[in-house]
mmCIF file of C-alpha atoms and ligand atoms in Angstrom:
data_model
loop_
_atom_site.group_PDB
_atom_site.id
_atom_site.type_symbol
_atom_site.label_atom_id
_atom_site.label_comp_id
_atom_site.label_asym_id
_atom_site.label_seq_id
_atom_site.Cartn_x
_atom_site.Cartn_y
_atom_site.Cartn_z
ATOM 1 C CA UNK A 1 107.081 -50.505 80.377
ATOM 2 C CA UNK A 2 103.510 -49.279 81.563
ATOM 3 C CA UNK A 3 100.792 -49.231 78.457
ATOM 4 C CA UNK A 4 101.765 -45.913 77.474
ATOM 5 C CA UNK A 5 105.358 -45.870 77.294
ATOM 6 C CA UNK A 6 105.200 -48.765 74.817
ATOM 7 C CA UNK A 7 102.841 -46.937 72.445
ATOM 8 C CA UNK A 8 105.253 -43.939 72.778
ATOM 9 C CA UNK A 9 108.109 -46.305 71.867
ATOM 10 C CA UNK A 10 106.279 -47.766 69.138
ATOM 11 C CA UNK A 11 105.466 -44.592 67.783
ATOM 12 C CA UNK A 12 108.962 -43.393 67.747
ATOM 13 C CA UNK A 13 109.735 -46.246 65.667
ATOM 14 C CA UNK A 14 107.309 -45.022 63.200
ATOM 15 C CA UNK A 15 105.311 -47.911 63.670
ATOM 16 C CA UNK A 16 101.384 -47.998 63.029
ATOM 17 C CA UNK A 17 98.993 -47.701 66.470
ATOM 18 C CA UNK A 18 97.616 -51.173 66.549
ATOM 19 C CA UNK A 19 101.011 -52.150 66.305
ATOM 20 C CA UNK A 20 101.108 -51.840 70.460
ATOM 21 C CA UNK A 21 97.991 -53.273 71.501
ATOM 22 C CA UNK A 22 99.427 -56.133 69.232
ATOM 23 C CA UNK A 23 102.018 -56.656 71.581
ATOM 24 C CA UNK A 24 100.495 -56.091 74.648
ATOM 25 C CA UNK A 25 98.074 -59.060 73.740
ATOM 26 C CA UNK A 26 101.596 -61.301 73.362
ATOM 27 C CA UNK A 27 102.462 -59.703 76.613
ATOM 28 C CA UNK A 28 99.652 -60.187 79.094
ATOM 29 C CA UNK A 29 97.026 -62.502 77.325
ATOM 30 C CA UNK A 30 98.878 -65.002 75.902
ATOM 31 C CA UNK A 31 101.909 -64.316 78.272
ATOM 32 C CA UNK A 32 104.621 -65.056 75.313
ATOM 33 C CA UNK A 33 108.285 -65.821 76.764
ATOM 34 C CA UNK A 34 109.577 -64.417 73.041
ATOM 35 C CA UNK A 35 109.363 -62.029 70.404
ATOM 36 C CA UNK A 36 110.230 -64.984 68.186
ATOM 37 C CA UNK A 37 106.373 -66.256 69.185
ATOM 38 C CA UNK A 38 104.605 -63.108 67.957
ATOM 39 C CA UNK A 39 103.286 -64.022 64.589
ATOM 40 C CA UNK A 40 101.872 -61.564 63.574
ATOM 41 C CA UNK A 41 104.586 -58.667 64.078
ATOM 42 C CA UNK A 42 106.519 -58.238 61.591
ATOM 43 C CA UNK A 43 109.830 -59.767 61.146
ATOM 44 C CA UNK A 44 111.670 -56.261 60.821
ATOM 45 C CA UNK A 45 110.031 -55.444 64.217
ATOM 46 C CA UNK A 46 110.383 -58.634 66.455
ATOM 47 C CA UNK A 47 114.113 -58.349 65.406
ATOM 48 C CA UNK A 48 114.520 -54.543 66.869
ATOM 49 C CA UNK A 49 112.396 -55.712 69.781
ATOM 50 C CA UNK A 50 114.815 -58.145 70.960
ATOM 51 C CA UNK A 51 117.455 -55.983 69.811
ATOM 52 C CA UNK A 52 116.500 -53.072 71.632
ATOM 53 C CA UNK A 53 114.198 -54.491 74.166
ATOM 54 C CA UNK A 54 114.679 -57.210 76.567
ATOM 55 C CA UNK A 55 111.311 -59.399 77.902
ATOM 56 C CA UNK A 56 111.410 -59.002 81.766
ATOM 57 C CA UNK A 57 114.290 -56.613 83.673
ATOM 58 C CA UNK A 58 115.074 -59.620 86.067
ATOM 59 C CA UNK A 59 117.973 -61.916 86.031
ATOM 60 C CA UNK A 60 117.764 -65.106 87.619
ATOM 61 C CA UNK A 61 120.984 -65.610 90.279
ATOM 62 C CA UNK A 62 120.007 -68.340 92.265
ATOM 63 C CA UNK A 63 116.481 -70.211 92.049
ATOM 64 C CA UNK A 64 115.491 -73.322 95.017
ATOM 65 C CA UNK A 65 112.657 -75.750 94.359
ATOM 66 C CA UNK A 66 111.288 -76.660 98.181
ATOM 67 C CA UNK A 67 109.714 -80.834 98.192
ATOM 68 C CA UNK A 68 106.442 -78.798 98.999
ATOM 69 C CA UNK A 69 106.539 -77.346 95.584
ATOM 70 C CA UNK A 70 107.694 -74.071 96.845
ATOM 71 C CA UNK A 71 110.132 -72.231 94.417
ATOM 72 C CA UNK A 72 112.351 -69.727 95.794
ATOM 73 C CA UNK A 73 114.407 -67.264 93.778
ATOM 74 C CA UNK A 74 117.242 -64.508 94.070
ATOM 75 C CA UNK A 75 117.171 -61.893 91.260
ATOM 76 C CA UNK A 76 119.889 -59.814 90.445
ATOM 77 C CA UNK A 77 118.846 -56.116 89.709
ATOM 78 C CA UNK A 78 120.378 -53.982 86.606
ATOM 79 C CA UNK A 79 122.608 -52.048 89.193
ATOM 80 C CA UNK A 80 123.703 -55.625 91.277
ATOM 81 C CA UNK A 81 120.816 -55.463 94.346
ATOM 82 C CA UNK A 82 119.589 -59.124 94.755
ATOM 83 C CA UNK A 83 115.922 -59.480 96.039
ATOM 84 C CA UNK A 84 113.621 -62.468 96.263
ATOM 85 C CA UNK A 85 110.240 -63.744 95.157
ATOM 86 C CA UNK A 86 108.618 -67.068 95.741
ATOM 87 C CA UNK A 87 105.890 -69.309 94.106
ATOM 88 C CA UNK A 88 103.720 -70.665 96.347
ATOM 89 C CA UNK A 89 101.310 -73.437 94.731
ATOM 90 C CA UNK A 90 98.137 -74.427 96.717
ATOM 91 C CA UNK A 91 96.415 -78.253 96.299
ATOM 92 C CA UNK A 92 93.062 -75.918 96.102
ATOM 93 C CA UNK A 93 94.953 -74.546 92.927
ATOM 94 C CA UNK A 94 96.180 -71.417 94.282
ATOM 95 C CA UNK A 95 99.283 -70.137 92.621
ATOM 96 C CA UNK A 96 100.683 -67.123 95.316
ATOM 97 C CA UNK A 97 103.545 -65.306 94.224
ATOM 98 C CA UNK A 98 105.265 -63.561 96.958
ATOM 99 C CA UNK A 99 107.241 -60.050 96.088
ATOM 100 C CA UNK A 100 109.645 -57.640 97.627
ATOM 101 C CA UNK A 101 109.358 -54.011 97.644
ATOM 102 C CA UNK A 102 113.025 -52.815 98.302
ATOM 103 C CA UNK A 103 116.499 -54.558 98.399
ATOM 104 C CA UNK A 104 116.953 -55.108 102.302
ATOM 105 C CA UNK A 105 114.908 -52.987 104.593
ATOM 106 C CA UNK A 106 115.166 -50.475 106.469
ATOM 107 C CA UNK A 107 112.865 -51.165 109.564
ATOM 108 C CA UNK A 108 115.433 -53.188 111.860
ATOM 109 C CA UNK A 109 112.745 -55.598 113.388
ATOM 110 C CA UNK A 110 114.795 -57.951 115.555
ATOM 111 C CA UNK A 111 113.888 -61.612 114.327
ATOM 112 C CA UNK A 112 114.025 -60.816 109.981
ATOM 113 C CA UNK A 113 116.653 -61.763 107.865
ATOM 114 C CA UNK A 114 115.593 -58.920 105.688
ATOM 115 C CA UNK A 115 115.914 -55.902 108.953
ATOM 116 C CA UNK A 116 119.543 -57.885 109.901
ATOM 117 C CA UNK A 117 120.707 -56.705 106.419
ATOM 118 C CA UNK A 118 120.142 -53.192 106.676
ATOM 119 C CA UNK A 119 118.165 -50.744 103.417
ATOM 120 C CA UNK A 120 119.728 -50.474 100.530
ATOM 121 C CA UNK A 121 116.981 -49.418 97.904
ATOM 122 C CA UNK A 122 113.717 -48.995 97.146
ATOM 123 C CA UNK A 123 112.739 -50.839 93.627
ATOM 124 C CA UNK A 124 110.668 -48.979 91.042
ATOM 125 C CA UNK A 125 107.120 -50.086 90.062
ATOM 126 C CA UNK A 126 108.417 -51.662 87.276
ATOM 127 C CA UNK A 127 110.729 -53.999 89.278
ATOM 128 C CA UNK A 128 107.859 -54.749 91.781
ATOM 129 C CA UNK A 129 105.416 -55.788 89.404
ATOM 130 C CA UNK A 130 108.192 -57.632 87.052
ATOM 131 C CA UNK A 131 108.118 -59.805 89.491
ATOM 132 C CA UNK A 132 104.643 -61.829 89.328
ATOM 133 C CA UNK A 133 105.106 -60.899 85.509
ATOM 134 C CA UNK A 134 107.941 -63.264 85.477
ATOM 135 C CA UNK A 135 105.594 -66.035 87.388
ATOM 136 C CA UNK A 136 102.403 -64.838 85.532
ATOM 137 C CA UNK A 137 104.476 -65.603 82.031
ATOM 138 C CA UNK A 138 106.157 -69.371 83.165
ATOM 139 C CA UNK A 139 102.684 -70.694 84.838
ATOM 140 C CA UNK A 140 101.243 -70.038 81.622
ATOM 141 C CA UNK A 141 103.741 -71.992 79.658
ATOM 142 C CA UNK A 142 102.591 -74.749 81.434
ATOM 143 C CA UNK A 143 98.724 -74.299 81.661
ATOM 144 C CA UNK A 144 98.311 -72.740 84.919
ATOM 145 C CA UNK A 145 96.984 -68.674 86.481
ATOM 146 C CA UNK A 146 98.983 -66.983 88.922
ATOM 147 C CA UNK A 147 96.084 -66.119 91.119
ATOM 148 C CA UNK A 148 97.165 -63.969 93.875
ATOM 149 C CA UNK A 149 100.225 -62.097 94.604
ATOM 150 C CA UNK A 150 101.433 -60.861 98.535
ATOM 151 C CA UNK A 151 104.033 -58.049 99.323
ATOM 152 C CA UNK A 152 105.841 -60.336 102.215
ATOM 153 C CA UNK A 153 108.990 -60.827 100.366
ATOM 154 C CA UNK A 154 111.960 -57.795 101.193
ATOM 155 C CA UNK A 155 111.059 -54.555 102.337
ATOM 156 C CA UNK A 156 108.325 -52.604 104.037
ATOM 157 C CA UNK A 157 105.679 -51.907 101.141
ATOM 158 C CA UNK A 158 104.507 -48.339 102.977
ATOM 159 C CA UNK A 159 108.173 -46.907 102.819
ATOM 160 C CA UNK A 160 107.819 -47.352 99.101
ATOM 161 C CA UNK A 161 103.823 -46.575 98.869
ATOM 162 C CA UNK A 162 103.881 -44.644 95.406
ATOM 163 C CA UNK A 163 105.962 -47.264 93.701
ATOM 164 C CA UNK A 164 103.841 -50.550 95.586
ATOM 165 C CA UNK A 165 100.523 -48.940 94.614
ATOM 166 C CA UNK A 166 101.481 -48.363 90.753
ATOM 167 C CA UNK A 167 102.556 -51.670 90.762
ATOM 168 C CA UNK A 168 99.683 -53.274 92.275
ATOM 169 C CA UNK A 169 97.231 -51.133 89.821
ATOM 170 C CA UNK A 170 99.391 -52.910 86.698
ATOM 171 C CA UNK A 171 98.672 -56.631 88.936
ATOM 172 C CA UNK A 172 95.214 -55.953 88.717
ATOM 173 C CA UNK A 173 94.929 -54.035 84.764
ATOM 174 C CA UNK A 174 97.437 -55.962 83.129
ATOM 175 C CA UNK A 175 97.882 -59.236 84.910
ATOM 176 C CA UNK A 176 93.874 -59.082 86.091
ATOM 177 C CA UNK A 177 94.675 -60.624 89.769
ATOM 178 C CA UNK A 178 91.659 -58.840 91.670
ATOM 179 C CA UNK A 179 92.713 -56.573 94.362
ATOM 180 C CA UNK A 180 90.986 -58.728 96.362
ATOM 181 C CA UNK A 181 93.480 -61.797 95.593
ATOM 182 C CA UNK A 182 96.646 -58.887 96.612
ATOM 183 C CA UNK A 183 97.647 -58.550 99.729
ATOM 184 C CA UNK A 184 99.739 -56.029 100.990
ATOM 185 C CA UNK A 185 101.633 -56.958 104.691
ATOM 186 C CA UNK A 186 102.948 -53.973 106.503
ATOM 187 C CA UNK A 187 105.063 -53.352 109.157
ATOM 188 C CA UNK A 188 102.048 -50.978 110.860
ATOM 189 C CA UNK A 189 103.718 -47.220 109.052
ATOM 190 C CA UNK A 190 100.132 -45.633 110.233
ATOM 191 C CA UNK A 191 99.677 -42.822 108.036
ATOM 192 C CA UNK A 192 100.427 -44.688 105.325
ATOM 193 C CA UNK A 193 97.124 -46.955 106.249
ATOM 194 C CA UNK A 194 95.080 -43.764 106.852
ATOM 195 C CA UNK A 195 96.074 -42.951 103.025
ATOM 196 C CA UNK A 196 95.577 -46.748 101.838
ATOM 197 C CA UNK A 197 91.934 -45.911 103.013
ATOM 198 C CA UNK A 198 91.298 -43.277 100.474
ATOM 199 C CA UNK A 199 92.446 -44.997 97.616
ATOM 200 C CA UNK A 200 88.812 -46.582 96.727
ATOM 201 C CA UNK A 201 90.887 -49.977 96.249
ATOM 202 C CA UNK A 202 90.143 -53.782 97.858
ATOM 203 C CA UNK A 203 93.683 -55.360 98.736
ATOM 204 C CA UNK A 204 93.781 -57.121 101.869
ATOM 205 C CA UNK A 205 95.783 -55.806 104.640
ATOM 206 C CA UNK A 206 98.035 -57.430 106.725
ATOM 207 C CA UNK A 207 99.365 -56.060 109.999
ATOM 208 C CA UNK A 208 102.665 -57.262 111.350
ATOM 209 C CA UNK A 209 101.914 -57.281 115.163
ATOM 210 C CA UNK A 210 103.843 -59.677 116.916
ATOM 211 C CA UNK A 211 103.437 -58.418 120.297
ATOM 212 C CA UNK A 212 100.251 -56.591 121.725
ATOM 213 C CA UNK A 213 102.185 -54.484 124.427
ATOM 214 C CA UNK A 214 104.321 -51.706 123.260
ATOM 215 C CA UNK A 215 107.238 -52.481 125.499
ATOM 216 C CA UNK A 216 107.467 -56.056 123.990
ATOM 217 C CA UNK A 217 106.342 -54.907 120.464
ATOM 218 C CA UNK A 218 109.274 -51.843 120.741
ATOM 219 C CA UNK A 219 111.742 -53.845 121.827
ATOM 220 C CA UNK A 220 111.317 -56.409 118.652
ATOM 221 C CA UNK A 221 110.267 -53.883 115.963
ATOM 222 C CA UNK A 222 111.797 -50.064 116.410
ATOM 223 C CA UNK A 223 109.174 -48.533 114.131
ATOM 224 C CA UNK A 224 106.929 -49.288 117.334
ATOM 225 C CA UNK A 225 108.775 -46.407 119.170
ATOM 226 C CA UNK A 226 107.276 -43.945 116.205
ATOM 227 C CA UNK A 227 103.385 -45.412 115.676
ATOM 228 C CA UNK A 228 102.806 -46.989 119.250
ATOM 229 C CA UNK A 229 99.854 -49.576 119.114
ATOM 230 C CA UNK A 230 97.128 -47.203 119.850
ATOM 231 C CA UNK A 231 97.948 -45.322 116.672
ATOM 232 C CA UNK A 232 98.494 -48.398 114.857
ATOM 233 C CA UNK A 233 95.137 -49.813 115.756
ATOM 234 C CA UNK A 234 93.202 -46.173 115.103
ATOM 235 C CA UNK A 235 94.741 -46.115 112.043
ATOM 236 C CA UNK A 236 93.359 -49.808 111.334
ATOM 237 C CA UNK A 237 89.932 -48.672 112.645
ATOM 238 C CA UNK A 238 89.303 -46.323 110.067
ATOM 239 C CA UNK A 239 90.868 -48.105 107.490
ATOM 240 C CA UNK A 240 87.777 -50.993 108.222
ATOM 241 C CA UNK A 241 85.397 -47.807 108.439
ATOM 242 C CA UNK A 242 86.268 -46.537 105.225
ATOM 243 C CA UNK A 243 86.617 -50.068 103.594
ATOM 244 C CA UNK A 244 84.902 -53.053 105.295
ATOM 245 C CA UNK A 245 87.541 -54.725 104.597
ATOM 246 C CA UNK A 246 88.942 -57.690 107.546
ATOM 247 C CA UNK A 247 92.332 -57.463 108.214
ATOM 248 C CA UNK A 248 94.746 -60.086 108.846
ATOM 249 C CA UNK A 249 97.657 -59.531 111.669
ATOM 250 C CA UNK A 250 100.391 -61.256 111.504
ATOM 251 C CA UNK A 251 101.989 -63.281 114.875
ATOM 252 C CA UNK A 252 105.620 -65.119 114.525
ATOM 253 C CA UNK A 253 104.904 -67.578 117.343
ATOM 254 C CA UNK A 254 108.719 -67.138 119.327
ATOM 255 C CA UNK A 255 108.605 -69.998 121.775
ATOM 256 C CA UNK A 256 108.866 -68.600 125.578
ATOM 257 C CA UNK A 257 108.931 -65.137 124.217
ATOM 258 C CA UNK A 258 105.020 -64.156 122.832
ATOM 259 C CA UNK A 259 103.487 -67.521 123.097
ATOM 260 C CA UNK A 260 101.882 -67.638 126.524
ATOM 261 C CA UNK A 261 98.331 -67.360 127.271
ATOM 262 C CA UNK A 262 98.791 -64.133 128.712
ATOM 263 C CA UNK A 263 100.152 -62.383 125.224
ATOM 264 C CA UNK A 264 97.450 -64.474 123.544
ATOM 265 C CA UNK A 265 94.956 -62.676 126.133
ATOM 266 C CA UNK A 266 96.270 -59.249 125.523
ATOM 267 C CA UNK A 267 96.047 -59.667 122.107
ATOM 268 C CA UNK A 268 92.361 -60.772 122.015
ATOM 269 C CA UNK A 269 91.585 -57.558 123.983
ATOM 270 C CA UNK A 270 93.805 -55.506 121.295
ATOM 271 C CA UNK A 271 91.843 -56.883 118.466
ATOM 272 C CA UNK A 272 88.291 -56.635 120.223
ATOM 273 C CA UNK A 273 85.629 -55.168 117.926
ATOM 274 C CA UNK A 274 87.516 -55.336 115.073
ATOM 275 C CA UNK A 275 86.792 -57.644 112.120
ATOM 276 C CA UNK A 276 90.178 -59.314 112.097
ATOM 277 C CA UNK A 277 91.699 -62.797 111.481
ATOM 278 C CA UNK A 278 95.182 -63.846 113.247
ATOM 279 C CA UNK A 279 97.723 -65.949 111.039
ATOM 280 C CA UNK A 280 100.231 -67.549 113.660
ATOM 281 C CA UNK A 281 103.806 -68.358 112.123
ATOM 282 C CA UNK A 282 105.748 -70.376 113.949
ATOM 283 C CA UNK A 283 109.455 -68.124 113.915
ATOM 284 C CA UNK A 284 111.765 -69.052 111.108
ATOM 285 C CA UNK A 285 115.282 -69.188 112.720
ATOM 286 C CA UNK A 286 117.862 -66.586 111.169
ATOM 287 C CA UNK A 287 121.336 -66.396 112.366
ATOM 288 C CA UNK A 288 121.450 -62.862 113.575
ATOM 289 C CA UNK A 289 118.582 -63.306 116.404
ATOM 290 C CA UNK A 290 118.289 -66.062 119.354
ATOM 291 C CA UNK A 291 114.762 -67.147 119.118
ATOM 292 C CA UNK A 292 112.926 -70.633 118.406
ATOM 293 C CA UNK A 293 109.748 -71.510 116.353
ATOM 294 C CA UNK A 294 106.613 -72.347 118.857
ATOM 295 C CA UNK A 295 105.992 -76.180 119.218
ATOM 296 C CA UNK A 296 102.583 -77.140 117.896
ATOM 297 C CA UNK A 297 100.636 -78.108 121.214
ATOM 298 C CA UNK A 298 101.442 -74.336 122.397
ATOM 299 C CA UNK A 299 100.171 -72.895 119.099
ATOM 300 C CA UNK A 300 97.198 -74.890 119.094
ATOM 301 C CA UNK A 301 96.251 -73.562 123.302
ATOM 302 C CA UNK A 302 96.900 -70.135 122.037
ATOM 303 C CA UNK A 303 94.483 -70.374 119.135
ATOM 304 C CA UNK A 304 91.863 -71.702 121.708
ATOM 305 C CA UNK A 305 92.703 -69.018 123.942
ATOM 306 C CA UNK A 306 92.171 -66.179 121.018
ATOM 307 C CA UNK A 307 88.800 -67.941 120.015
ATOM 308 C CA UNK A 308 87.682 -67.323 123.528
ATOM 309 C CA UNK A 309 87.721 -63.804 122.712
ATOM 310 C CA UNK A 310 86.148 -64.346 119.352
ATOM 311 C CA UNK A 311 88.817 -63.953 117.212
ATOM 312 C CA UNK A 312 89.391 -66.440 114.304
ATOM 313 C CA UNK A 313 93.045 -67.472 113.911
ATOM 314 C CA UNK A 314 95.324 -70.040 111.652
ATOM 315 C CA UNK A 315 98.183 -71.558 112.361
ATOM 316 C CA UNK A 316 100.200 -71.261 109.567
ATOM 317 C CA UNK A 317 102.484 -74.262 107.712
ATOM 318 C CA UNK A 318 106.096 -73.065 107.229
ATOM 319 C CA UNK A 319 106.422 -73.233 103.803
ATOM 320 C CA UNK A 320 109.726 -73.899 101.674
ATOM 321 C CA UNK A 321 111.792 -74.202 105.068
ATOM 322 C CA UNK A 322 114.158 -76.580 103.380
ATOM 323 C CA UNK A 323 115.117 -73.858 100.650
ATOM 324 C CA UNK A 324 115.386 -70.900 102.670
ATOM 325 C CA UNK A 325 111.687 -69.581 101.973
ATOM 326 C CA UNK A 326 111.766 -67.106 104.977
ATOM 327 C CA UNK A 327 111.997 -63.202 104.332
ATOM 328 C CA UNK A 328 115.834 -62.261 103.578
ATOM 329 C CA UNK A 329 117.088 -65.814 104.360
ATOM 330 C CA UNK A 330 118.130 -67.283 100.720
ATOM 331 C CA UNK A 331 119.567 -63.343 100.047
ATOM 332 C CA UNK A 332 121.512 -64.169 103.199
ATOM 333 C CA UNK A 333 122.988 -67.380 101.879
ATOM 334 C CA UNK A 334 123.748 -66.325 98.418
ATOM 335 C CA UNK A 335 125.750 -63.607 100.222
ATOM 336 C CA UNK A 336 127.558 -65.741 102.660
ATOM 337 C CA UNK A 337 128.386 -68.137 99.746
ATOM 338 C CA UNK A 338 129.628 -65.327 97.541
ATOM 339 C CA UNK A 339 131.892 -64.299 100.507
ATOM 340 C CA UNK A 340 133.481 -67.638 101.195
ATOM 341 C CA UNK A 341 135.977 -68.411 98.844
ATOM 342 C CA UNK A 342 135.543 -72.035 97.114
ATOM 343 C CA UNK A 343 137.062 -75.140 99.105
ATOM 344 C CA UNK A 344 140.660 -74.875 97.429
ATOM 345 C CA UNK A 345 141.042 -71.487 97.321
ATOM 346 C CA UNK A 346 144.038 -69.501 97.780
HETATM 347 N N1 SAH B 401 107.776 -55.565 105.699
HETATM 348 C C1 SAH B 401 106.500 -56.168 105.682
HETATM 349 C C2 SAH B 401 106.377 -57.313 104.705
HETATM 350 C C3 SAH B 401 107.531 -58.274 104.583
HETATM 351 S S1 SAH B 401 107.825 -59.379 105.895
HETATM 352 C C4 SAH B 401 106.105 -56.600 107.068
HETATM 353 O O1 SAH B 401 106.950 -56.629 107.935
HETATM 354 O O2 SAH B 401 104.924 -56.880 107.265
HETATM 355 C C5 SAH B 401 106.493 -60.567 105.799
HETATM 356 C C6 SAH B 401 106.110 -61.160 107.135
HETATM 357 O O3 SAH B 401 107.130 -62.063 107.598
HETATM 358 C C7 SAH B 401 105.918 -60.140 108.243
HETATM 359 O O4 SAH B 401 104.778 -60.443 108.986
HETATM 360 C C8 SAH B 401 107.157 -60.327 109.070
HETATM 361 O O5 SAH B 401 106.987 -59.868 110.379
HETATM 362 C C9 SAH B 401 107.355 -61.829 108.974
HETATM 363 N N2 SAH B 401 108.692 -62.315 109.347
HETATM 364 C C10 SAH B 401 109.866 -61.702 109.143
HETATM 365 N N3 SAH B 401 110.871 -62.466 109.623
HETATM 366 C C11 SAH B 401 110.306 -63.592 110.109
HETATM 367 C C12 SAH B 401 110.820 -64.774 110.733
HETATM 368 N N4 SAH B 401 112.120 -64.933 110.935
HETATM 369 N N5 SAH B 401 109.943 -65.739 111.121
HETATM 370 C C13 SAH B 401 108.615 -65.573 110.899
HETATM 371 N N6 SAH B 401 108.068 -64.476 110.309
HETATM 372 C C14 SAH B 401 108.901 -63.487 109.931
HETATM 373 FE FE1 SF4 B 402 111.328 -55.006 107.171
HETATM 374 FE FE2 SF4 B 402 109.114 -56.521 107.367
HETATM 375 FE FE3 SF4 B 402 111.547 -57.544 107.913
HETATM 376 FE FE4 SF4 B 402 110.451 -55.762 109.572
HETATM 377 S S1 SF4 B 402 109.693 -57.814 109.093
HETATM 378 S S2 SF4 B 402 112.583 -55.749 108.860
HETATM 379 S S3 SF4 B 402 109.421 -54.427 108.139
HETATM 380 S S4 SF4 B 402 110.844 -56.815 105.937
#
């Protein structure tokens, strides 16, 4: 419930107005896990809460803890739609908690887990920002913030805007993650980033480029075919007019596919003028497309050959790649498990 629908609830109940803000201070200061914990409610009315109410809409189905601290979960949604977020903890102290915006997706690129499975929703706000709630609410059980939140999990944010951007307003009002600390990865839906500009608020964008030639970049990620790269990069031109904001683009590294010096070349004259920083992922395998991860030594030449044309780029650890951490893929194997009967079966 937003702010307001609580109070409404509260007032239905015939409860007293400071009654709400009360709660809310349970809720999102000191993060309770249950009604049980808020003193200073009365009995009568922690016992309807948890009658009536439930803390968090998300079930838990499956939940992976990576040796890099990673944790990895599948929740099941009221109506049976399983999505995943992930807790990412930092040495620096960083706590990232990574979200989806719908259950599968419906943008078909080639190489994700998430685009093999096909749309089948888009989740409300609440759903989105339930979420890092959930994480927000456990790290503070045990002393820690959740300190900044990314939409890479399922699902292209911008075919969901209205519900992605009332949820991120709640990360930043009632979790208080600056928008600064969100980040928001898209798939390149241009108008979408033309409207992001007007919205007077700092997220970081994140551009999923891949390729820097539209015959390569169509062939891996059909929404290409509808925003070609000159649109996509206009529309990321005056999206840094309006905001001086940098924005990061995205590059799975696919070896013998967009690694060579030439792509890396291309790519540097894509991104010239622009204040932009690359993150290089070396490809997670899924099962549905035949492509490899990038060895190391080839990442690192085409880093050197990008900061020949001025452009700043990371190549970035795979994280959790022992639990499945990669967009779609734990979804995938809850699915395949819950379709092969158990060892003994009839
Ligand atoms: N739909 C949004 C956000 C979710 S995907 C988007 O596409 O940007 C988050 C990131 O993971 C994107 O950059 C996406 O291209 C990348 N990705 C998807 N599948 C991947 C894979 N198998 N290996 C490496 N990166 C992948
Ligand atoms: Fe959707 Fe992003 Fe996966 Fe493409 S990479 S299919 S946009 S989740």
């Amino acid at each position: 419930m937003t702010r307001d629908q609580l109070e409404a609830l509260l007032a239905e109940w015939g409860e007293p107005r400071f009654r709400s803000k009360q709660l809310w201070t349970w809720l999102y200061e000191h993060k309770a896990g249950s009604f049980d914990e808020m003193t200073n409610l009365p009995k009568s009315l922690r016992a309807r809460l948890a009658e009536e109410t439930t803390l968090g809409t998300l079930t838990l189905a499956t939940e992976r803890q990576s040796t890099d601290g990673t944790v990895k979960r599948v929740y099941q949604l009221s109506d049976g739609q399983l999505i995943e977020s992930v807790l990412m903890p930092y040495r620096d102290g960083r706590r990232t908690a990574c979200i989806s915006s719908q259950a599968g997706c419906a943008m078909g690129c080639a190489f994700c887990a998430t685009g093999q499975m096909g749309f089948a929703r888009h989740l409300s706000s609440t759903e989105i920002f339930a979420q890092a709630a959930t994480i927000a609410r456990e790290l503070a059980e045990r002393g820690e913030r959740l300190s900044n939140v990314v939409l890479m999990g399922m699902g292209e944010p911008f075919h969901n805007y209205d519900n992605v951007m009332a949820a991120v307003r709640r990360l930043n009002t009632d979790l208080g993650i600056g928008a600064r600390h969100i980040t928001i990865s898209t798939v390149g839906i241009a108008p979408k980033i033309r409207q992001l500009a007007t919205e007077g608020i700092q997220v970081t964008l994140a551009i999923s480029l891949h390729a820097a030639r539209d015959a390569e970049r169509s062939a891996m990620m059909p929404v290409n075919r509808r925003w070609d790269l000159e649109e996509l990069l206009d529309a990321v031109r005056e999206y840094q007019a309006a905001t001086n904001r940098r924005v990061t683009f995205e590059w799975a590294l696919i070896a013998g596919k967009n690694d060579g010096l030439d792509e890396a070349r291309s790519l540097g004259r894509l991104l010239q003028g622009l204040d932009a920083h690359v993150n290089l992922i070396p490809l997670n395998p899924t099962s549905g497309y035949d492509g490899a991860p990038t060895d190391p030594e080839q990442a690192a030449r085409f880093v050197a050959e990008l900061e020949r044309f001025g452009i700043s780029a990371t190549v970035r650890v795979r994280r959790g790649i022992d639990v499945d951490a990669g967009c779609g893929q734990l979804k995938s194997e809850v699915l395949r498990r819950r379709r092969t009967p158990p060892e003994g079966a009839p």
